[in-house]
PDB file of C-alpha atoms in Angstrom:
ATOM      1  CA  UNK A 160     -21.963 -11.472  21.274  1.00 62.00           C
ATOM      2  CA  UNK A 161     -20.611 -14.911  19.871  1.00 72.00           C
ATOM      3  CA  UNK A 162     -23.959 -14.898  17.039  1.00 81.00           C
ATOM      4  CA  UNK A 163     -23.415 -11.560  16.387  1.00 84.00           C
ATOM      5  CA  UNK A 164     -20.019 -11.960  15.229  1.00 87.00           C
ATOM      6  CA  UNK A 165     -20.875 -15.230  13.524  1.00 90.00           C
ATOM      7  CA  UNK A 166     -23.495 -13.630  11.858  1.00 91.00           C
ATOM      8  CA  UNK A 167     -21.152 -10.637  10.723  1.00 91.00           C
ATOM      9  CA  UNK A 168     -18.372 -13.172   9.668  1.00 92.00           C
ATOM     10  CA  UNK A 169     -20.983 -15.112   7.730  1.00 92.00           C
ATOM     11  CA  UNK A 170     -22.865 -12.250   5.622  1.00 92.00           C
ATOM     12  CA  UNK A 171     -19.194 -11.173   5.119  1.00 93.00           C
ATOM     13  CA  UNK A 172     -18.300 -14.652   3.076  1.00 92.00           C
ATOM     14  CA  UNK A 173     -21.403 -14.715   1.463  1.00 92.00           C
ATOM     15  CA  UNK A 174     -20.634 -10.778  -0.411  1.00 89.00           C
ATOM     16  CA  UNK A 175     -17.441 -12.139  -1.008  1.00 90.00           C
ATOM     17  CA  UNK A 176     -18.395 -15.262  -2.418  1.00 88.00           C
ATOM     18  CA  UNK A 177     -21.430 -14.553  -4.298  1.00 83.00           C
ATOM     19  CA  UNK A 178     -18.555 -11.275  -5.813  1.00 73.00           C
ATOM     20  CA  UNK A 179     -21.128  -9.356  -7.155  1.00 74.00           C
ATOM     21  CA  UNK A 180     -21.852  -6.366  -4.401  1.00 84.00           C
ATOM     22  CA  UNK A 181     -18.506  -5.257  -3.363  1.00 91.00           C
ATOM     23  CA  UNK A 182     -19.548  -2.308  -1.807  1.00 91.00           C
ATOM     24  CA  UNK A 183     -21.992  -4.664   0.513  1.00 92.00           C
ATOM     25  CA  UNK A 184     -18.655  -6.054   0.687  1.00 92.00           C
ATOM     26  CA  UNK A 185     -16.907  -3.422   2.328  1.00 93.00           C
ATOM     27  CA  UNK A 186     -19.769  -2.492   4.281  1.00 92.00           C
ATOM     28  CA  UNK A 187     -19.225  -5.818   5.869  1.00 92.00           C
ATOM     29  CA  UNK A 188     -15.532  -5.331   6.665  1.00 94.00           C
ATOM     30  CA  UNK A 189     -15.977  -2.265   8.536  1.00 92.00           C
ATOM     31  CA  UNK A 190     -18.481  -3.579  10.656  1.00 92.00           C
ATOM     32  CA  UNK A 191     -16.658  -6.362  11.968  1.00 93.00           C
ATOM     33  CA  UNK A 192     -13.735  -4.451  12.061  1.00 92.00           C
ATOM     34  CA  UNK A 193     -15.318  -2.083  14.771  1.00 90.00           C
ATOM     35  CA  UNK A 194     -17.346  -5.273  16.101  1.00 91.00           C
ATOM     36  CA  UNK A 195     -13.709  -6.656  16.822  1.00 91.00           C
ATOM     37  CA  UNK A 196     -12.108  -3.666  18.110  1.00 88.00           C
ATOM     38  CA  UNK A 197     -14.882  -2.828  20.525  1.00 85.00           C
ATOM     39  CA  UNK A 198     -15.555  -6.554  22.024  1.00 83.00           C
ATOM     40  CA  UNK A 199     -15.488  -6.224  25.832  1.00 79.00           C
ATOM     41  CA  UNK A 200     -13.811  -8.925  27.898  1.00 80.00           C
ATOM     42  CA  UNK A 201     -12.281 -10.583  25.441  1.00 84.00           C
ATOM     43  CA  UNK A 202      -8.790 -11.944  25.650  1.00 89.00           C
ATOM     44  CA  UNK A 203      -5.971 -10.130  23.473  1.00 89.00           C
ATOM     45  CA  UNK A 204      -4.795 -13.374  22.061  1.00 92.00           C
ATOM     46  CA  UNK A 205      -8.494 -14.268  20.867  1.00 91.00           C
ATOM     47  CA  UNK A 206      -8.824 -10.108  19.200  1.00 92.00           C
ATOM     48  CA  UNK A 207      -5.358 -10.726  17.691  1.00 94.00           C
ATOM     49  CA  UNK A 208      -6.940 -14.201  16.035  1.00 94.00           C
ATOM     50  CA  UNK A 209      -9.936 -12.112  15.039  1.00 94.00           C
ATOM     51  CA  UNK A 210      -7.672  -9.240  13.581  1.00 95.00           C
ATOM     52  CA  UNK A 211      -5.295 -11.410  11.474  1.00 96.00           C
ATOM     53  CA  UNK A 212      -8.395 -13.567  10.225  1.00 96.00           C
ATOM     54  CA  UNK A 213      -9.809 -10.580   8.816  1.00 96.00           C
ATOM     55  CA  UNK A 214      -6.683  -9.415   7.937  1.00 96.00           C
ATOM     56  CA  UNK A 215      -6.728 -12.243   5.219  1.00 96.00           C
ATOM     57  CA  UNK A 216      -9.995 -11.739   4.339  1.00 95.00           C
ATOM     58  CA  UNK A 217     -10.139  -8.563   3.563  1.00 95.00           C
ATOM     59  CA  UNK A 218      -7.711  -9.275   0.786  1.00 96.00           C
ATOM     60  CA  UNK A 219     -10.607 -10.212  -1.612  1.00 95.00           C
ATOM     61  CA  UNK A 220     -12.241  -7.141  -0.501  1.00 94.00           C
ATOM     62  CA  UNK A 221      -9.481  -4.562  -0.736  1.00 95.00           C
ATOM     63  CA  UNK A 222      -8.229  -5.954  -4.613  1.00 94.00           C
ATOM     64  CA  UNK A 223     -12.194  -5.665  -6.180  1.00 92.00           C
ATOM     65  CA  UNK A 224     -13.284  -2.735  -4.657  1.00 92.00           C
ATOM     66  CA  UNK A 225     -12.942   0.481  -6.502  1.00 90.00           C
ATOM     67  CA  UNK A 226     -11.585   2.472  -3.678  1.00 90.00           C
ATOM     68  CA  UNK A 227      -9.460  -0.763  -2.144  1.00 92.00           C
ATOM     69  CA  UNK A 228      -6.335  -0.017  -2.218  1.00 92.00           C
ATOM     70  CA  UNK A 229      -6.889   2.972  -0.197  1.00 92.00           C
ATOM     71  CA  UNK A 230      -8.817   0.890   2.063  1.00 93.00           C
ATOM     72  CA  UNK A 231      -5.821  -1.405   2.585  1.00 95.00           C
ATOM     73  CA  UNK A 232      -3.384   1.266   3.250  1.00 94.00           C
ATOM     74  CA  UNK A 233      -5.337   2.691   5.944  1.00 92.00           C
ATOM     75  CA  UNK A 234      -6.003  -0.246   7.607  1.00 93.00           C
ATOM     76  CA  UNK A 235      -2.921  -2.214   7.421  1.00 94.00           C
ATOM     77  CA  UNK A 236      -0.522   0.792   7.661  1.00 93.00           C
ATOM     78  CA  UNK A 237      -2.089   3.440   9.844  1.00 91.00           C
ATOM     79  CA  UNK A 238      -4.382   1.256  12.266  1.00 90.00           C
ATOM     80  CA  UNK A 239      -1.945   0.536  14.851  1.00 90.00           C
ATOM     81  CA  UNK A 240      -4.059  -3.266  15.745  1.00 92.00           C
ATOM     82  CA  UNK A 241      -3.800  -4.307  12.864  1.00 94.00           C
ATOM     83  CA  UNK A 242      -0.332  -3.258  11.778  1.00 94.00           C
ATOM     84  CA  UNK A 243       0.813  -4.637  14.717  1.00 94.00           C
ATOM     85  CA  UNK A 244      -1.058  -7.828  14.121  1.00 95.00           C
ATOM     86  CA  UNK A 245       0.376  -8.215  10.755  1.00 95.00           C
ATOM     87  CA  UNK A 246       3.737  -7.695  12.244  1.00 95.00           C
ATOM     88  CA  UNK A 247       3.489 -10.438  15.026  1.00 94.00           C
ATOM     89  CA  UNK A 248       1.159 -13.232  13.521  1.00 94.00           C
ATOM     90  CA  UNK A 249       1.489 -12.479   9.114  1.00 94.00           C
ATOM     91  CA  UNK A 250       4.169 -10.496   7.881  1.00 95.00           C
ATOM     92  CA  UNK A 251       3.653 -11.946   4.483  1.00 95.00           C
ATOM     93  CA  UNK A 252       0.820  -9.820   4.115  1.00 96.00           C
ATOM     94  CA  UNK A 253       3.617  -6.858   3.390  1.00 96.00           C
ATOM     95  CA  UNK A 254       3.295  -8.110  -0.085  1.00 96.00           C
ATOM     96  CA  UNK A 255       0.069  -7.419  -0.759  1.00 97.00           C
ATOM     97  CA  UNK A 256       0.157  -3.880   1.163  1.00 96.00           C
ATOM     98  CA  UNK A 257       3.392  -2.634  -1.030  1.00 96.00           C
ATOM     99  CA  UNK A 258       1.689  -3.524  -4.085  1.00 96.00           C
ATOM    100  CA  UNK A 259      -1.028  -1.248  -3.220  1.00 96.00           C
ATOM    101  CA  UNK A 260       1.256   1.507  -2.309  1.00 95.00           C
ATOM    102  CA  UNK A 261       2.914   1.235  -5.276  1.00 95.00           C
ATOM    103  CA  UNK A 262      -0.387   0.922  -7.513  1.00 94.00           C
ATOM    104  CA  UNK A 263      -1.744   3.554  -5.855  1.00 92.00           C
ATOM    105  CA  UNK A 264      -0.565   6.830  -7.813  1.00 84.00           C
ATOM    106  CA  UNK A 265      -2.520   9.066  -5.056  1.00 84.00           C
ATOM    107  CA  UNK A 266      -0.843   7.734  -2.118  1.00 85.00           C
ATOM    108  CA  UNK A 267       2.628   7.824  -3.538  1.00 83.00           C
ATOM    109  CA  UNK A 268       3.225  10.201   0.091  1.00 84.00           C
ATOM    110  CA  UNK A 269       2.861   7.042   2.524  1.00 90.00           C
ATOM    111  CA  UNK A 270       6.333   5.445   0.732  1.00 91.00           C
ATOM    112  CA  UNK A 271       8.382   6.343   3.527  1.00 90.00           C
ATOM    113  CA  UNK A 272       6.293   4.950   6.388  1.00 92.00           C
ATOM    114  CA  UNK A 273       6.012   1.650   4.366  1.00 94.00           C
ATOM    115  CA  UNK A 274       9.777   1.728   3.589  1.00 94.00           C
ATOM    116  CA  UNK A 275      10.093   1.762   7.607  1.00 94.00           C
ATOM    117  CA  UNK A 276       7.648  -0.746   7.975  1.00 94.00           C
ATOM    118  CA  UNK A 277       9.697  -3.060   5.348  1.00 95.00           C
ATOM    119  CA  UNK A 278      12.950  -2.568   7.232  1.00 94.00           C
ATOM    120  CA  UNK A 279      11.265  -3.309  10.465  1.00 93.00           C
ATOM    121  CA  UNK A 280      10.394  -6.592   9.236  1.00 93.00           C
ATOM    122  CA  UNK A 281      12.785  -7.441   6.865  1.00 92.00           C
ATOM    123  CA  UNK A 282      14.441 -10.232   9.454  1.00 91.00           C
ATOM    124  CA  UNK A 283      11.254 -12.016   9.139  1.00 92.00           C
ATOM    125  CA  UNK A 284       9.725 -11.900   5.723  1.00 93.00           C
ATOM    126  CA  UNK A 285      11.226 -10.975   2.522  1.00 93.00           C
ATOM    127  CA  UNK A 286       9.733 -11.504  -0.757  1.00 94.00           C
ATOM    128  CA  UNK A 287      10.547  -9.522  -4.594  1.00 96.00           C
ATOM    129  CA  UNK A 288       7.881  -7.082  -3.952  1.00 96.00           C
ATOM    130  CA  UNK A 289       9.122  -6.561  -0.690  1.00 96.00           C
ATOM    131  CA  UNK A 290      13.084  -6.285  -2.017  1.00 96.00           C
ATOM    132  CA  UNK A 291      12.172  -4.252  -4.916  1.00 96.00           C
ATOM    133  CA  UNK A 292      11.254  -1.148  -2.544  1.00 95.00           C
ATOM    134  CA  UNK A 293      14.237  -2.098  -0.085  1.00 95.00           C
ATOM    135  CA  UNK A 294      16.778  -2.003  -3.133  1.00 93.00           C
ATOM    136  CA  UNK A 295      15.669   1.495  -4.334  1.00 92.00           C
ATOM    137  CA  UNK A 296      14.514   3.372  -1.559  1.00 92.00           C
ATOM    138  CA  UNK A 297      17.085   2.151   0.815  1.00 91.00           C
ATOM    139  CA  UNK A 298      20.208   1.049  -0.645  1.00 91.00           C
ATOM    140  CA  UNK A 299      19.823   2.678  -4.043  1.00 88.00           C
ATOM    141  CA  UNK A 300      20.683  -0.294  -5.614  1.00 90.00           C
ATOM    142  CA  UNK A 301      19.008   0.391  -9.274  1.00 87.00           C
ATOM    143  CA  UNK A 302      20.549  -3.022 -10.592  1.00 87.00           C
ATOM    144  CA  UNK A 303      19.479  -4.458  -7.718  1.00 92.00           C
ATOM    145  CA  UNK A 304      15.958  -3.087  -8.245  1.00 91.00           C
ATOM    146  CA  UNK A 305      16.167  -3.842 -12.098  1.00 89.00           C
ATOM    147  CA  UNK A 306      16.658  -7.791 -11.397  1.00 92.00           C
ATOM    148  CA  UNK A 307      14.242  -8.028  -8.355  1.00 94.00           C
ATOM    149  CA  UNK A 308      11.749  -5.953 -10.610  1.00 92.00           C
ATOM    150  CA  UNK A 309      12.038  -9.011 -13.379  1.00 91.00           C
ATOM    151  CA  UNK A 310      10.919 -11.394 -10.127  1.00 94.00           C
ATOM    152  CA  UNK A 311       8.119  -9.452  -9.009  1.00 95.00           C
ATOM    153  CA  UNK A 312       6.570 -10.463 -12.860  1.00 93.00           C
ATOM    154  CA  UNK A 313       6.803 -13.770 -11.533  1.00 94.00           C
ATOM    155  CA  UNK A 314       5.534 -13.299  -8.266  1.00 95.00           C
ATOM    156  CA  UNK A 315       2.541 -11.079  -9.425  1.00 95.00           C
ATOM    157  CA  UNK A 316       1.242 -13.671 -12.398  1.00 94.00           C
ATOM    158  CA  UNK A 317       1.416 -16.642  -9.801  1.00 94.00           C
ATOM    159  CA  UNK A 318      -0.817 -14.499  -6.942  1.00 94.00           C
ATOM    160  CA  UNK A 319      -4.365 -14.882  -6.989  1.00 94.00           C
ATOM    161  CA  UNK A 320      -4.937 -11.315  -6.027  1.00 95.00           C
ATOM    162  CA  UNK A 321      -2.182  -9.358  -7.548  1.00 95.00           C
ATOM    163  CA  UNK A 322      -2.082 -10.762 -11.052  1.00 94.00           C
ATOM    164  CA  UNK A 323      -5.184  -8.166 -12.181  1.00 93.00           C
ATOM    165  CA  UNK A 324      -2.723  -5.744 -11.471  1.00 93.00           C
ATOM    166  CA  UNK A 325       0.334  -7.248 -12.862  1.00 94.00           C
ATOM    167  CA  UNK A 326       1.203  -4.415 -15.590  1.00 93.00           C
ATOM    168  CA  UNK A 327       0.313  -1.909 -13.540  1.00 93.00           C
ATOM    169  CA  UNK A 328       2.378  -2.810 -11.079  1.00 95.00           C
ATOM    170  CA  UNK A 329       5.259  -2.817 -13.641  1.00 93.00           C
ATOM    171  CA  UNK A 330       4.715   0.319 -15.290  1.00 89.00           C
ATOM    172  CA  UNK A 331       4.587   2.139 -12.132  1.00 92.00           C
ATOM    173  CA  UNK A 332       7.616   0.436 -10.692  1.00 92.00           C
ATOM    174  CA  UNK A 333       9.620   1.015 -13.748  1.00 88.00           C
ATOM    175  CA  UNK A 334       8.257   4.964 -12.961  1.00 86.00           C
ATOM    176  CA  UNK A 335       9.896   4.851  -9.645  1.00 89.00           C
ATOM    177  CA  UNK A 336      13.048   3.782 -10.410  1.00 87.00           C
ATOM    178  CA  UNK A 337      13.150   6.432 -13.058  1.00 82.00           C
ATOM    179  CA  UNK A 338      12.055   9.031 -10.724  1.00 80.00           C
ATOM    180  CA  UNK A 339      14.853   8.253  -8.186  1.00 83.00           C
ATOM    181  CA  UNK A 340      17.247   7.819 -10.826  1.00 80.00           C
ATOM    182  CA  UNK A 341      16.332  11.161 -11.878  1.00 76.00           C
ATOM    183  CA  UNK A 342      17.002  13.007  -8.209  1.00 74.00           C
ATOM    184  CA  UNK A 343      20.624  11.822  -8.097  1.00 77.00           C
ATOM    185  CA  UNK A 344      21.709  12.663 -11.872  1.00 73.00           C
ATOM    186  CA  UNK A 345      20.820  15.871 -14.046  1.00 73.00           C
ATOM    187  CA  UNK A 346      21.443  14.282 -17.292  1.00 79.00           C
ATOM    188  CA  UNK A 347      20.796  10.610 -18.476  1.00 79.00           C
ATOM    189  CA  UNK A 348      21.861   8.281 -21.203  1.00 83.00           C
ATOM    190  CA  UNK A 349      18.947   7.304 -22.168  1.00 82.00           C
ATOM    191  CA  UNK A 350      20.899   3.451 -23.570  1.00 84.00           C
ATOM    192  CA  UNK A 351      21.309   3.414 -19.867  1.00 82.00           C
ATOM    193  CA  UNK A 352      18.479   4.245 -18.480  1.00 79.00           C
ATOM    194  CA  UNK A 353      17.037   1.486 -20.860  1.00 81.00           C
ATOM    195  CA  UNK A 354      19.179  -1.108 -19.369  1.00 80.00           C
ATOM    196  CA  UNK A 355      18.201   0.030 -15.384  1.00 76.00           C
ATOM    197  CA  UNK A 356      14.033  -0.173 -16.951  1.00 76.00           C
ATOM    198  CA  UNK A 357      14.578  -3.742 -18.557  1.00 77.00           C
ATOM    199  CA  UNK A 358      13.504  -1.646 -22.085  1.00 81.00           C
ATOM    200  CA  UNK A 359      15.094  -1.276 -25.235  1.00 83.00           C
ATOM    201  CA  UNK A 360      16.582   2.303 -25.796  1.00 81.00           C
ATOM    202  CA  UNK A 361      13.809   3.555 -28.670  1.00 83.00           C
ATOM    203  CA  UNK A 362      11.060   1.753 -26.234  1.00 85.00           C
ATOM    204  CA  UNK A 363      13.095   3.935 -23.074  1.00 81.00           C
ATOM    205  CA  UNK A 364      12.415   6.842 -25.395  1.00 81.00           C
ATOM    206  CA  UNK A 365       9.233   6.233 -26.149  1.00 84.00           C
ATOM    207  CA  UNK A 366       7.939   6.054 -22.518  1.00 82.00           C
ATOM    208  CA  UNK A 367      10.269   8.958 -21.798  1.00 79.00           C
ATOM    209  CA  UNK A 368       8.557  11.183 -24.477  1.00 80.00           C
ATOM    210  CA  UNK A 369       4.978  10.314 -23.005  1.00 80.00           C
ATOM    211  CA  UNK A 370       5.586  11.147 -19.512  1.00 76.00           C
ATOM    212  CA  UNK A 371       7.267  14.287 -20.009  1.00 73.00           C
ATOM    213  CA  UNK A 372       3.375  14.949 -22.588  1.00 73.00           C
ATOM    214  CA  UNK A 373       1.802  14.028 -20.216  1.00 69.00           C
ATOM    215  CA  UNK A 374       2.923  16.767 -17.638  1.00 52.00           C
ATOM    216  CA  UNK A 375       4.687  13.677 -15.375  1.00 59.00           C
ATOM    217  CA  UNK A 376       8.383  14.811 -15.811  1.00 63.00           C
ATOM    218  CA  UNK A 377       9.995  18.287 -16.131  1.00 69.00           C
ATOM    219  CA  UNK A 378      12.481  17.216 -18.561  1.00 72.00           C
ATOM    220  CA  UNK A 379      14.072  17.720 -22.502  1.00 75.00           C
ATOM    221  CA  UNK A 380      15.854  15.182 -24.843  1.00 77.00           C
ATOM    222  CA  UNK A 381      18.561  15.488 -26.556  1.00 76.00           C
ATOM    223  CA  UNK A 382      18.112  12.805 -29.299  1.00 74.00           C
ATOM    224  CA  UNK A 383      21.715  13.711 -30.938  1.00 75.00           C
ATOM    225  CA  UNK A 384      23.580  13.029 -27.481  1.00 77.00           C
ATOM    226  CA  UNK A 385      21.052  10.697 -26.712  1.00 78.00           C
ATOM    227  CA  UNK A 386      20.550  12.062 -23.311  1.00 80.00           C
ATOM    228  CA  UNK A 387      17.778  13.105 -21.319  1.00 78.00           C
ATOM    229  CA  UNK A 388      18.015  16.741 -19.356  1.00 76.00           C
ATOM    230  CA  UNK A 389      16.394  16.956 -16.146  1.00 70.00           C
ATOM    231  CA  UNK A 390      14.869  20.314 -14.863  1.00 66.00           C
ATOM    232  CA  UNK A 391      15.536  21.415 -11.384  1.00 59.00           C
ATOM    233  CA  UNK A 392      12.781  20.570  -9.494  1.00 56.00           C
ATOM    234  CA  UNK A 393      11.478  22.212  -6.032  1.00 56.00           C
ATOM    235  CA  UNK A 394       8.871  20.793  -3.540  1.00 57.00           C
ATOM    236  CA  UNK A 395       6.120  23.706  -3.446  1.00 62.00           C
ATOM    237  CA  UNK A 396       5.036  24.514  -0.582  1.00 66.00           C
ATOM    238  CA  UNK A 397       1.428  23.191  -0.916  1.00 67.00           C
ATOM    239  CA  UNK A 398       3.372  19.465  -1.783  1.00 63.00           C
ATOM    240  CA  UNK A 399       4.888  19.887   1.718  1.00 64.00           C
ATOM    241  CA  UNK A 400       1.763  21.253   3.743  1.00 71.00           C
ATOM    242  CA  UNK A 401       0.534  17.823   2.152  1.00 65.00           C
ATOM    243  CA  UNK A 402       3.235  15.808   3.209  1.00 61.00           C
ATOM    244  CA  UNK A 403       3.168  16.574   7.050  1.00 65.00           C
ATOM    245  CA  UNK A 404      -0.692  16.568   7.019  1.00 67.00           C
ATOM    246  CA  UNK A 405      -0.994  12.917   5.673  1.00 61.00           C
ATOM    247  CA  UNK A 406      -3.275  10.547   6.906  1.00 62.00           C
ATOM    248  CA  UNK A 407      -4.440  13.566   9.453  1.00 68.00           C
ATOM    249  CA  UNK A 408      -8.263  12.837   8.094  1.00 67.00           C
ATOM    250  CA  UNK A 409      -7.855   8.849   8.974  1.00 63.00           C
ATOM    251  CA  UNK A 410      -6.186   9.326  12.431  1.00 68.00           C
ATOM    252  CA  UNK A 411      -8.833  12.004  13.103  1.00 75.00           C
ATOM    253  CA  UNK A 412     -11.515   9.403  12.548  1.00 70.00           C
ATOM    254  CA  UNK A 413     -10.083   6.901  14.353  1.00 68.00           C
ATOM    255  CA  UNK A 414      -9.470   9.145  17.397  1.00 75.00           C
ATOM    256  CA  UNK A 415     -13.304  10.286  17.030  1.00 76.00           C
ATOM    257  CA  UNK A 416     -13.930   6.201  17.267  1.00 72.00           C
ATOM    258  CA  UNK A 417     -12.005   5.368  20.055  1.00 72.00           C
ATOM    259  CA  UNK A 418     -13.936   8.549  21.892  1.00 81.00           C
ATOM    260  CA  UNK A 419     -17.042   7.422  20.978  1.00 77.00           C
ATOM    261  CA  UNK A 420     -16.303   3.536  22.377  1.00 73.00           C
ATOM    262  CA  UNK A 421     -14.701   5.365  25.711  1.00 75.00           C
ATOM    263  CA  UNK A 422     -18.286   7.229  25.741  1.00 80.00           C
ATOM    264  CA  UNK A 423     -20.410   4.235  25.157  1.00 76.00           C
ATOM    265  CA  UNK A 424     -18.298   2.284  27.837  1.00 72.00           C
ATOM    266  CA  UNK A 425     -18.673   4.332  30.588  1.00 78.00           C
ATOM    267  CA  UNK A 426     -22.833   5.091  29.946  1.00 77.00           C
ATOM    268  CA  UNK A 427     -23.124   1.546  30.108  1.00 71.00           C
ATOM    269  CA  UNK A 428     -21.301   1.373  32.932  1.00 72.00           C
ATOM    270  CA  UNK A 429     -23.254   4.025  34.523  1.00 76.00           C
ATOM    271  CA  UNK A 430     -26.605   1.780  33.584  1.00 73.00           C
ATOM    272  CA  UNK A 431     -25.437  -0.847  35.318  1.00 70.00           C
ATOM    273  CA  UNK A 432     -24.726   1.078  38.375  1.00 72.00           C
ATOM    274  CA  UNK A 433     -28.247   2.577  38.258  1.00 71.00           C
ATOM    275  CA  UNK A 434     -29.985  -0.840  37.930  1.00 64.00           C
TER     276      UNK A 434
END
């Protein structure tokens, strides 16, 4: 069992090293991820070493990969081991899972879990990404959010694996304080919705006017009040049959998993017995 994981651990570093077969890559994660979570008499301590180790280096992984920052939302938010291994041993690694969440235009319906996850941890690890999300979503704090916003900039262009996604990272974050802005007031100066986006106002236009052409935002402007209307907006039902079912696919799997080690545990068990 010990060269089996060595071996796993090694072809693992040498995808990521070599960077040229992500996919191999992420193979390669997986299978030492169930490798680790189906060891047999192995101490907890040792599987939570194992966990956070891969943990960190699934971070190269999980920012190359096409289909990574899914990847990193499932695992670090909705696999129990490893979220609570992140929570115990590395809570910095928060930083790198909000960034995802809020890069990841898809999964936009996992904000509140990670909002609870923040809060949980917030005595232990606090960062700009980490405070951006805390100000808005928690203590509606848009100037709050519009100064921590201007840190994150930092933070992203000094991280080795966020500063790909820098801009995107901006441009959506600037979209969800808009967006939240927009569910407490039914019509905005636009001169002051400038000032909460770090924008000037015909900039603040500008991105207003694309995302309401590009089907993002149920809204009008009034250029002569300066003003932008919102339109009442209701949750269909399909949005909230998709809300309560989230993540049911993932859990599913991982529930099929854990059946499927209980399975294999007790029909070796059985062998022994018989031998």
């Amino acid at each position: 069992a010990a060269k089996d994981i060595s071996a796993l651990w090694g072809k693992f570093a040498c995808d990521i090293l070599l960077g040229q077969d992500w996919e191999a890559a992420f193979e390669d994660l997986n299978a030492l991820r169930e490798f680790i979570d189906g060891q047999e008499g192995v101490s907890p301590l040792v599987q939570l070493q194992q966990r956070t180790w891969l943990i960190h280096w699934s971070l190269f992984v999980f920012f190359n990969h096409p289909k990574g920052r899914d990847g990193i939302i499932d695992l670090f938010l909705y696999q129990t081991n490893y979220s609570n291994a992140i929570q115990t041993v590395c809570p910095h690694v928060l930083r790198y899972l909000t960034t995802a969440v809020i890069t990841n235009k898809r999964r936009r319906n996992v904000l509140k879990d990670l909002v609870k996850l923040i809060q949980q941890e917030a005595y232990s690890y606090r960062d700009p990404i980490t405070e951006f999300v805390e100000c808005l979503y928690v203590n509606f704090d848009f100037d709050g959010a519009q100064k921590k916003l201007r840190e994150c900039e930092t933070v992203l262009s000094s991280d080795f694996f966020l500063v790909a996604c820098r801009d995107e990272f901006i441009e959506n974050a600037r979209l969800f304080i808009f967006e939240t802005y927009c569910r407490i007031h039914n019509t905005i100066s636009i001169s002051m919705l400038a000032e909460k986006l770090n924008m000037t106002a015909d900039k603040a236009e500008e991105w207003i006017v694309n995302l309401i052409r590009n089907a993002r935002l149920e809204a009008t402007i009034d250029s002569k009040e300066g003003h932008v209307v919102m339109a009442t907006q209701v949750p269909s039902v399909y949005q909230q049959v998709i809300e309560k079912t989230k993540s049911l696919s993932f859990r599913s799997q991982a529930l099929g998993d854990n059946i499927q080690k209980r399975l294999k545990q007790r029909s070796s068990k059985r062998d022994a017995q018989d031998a």
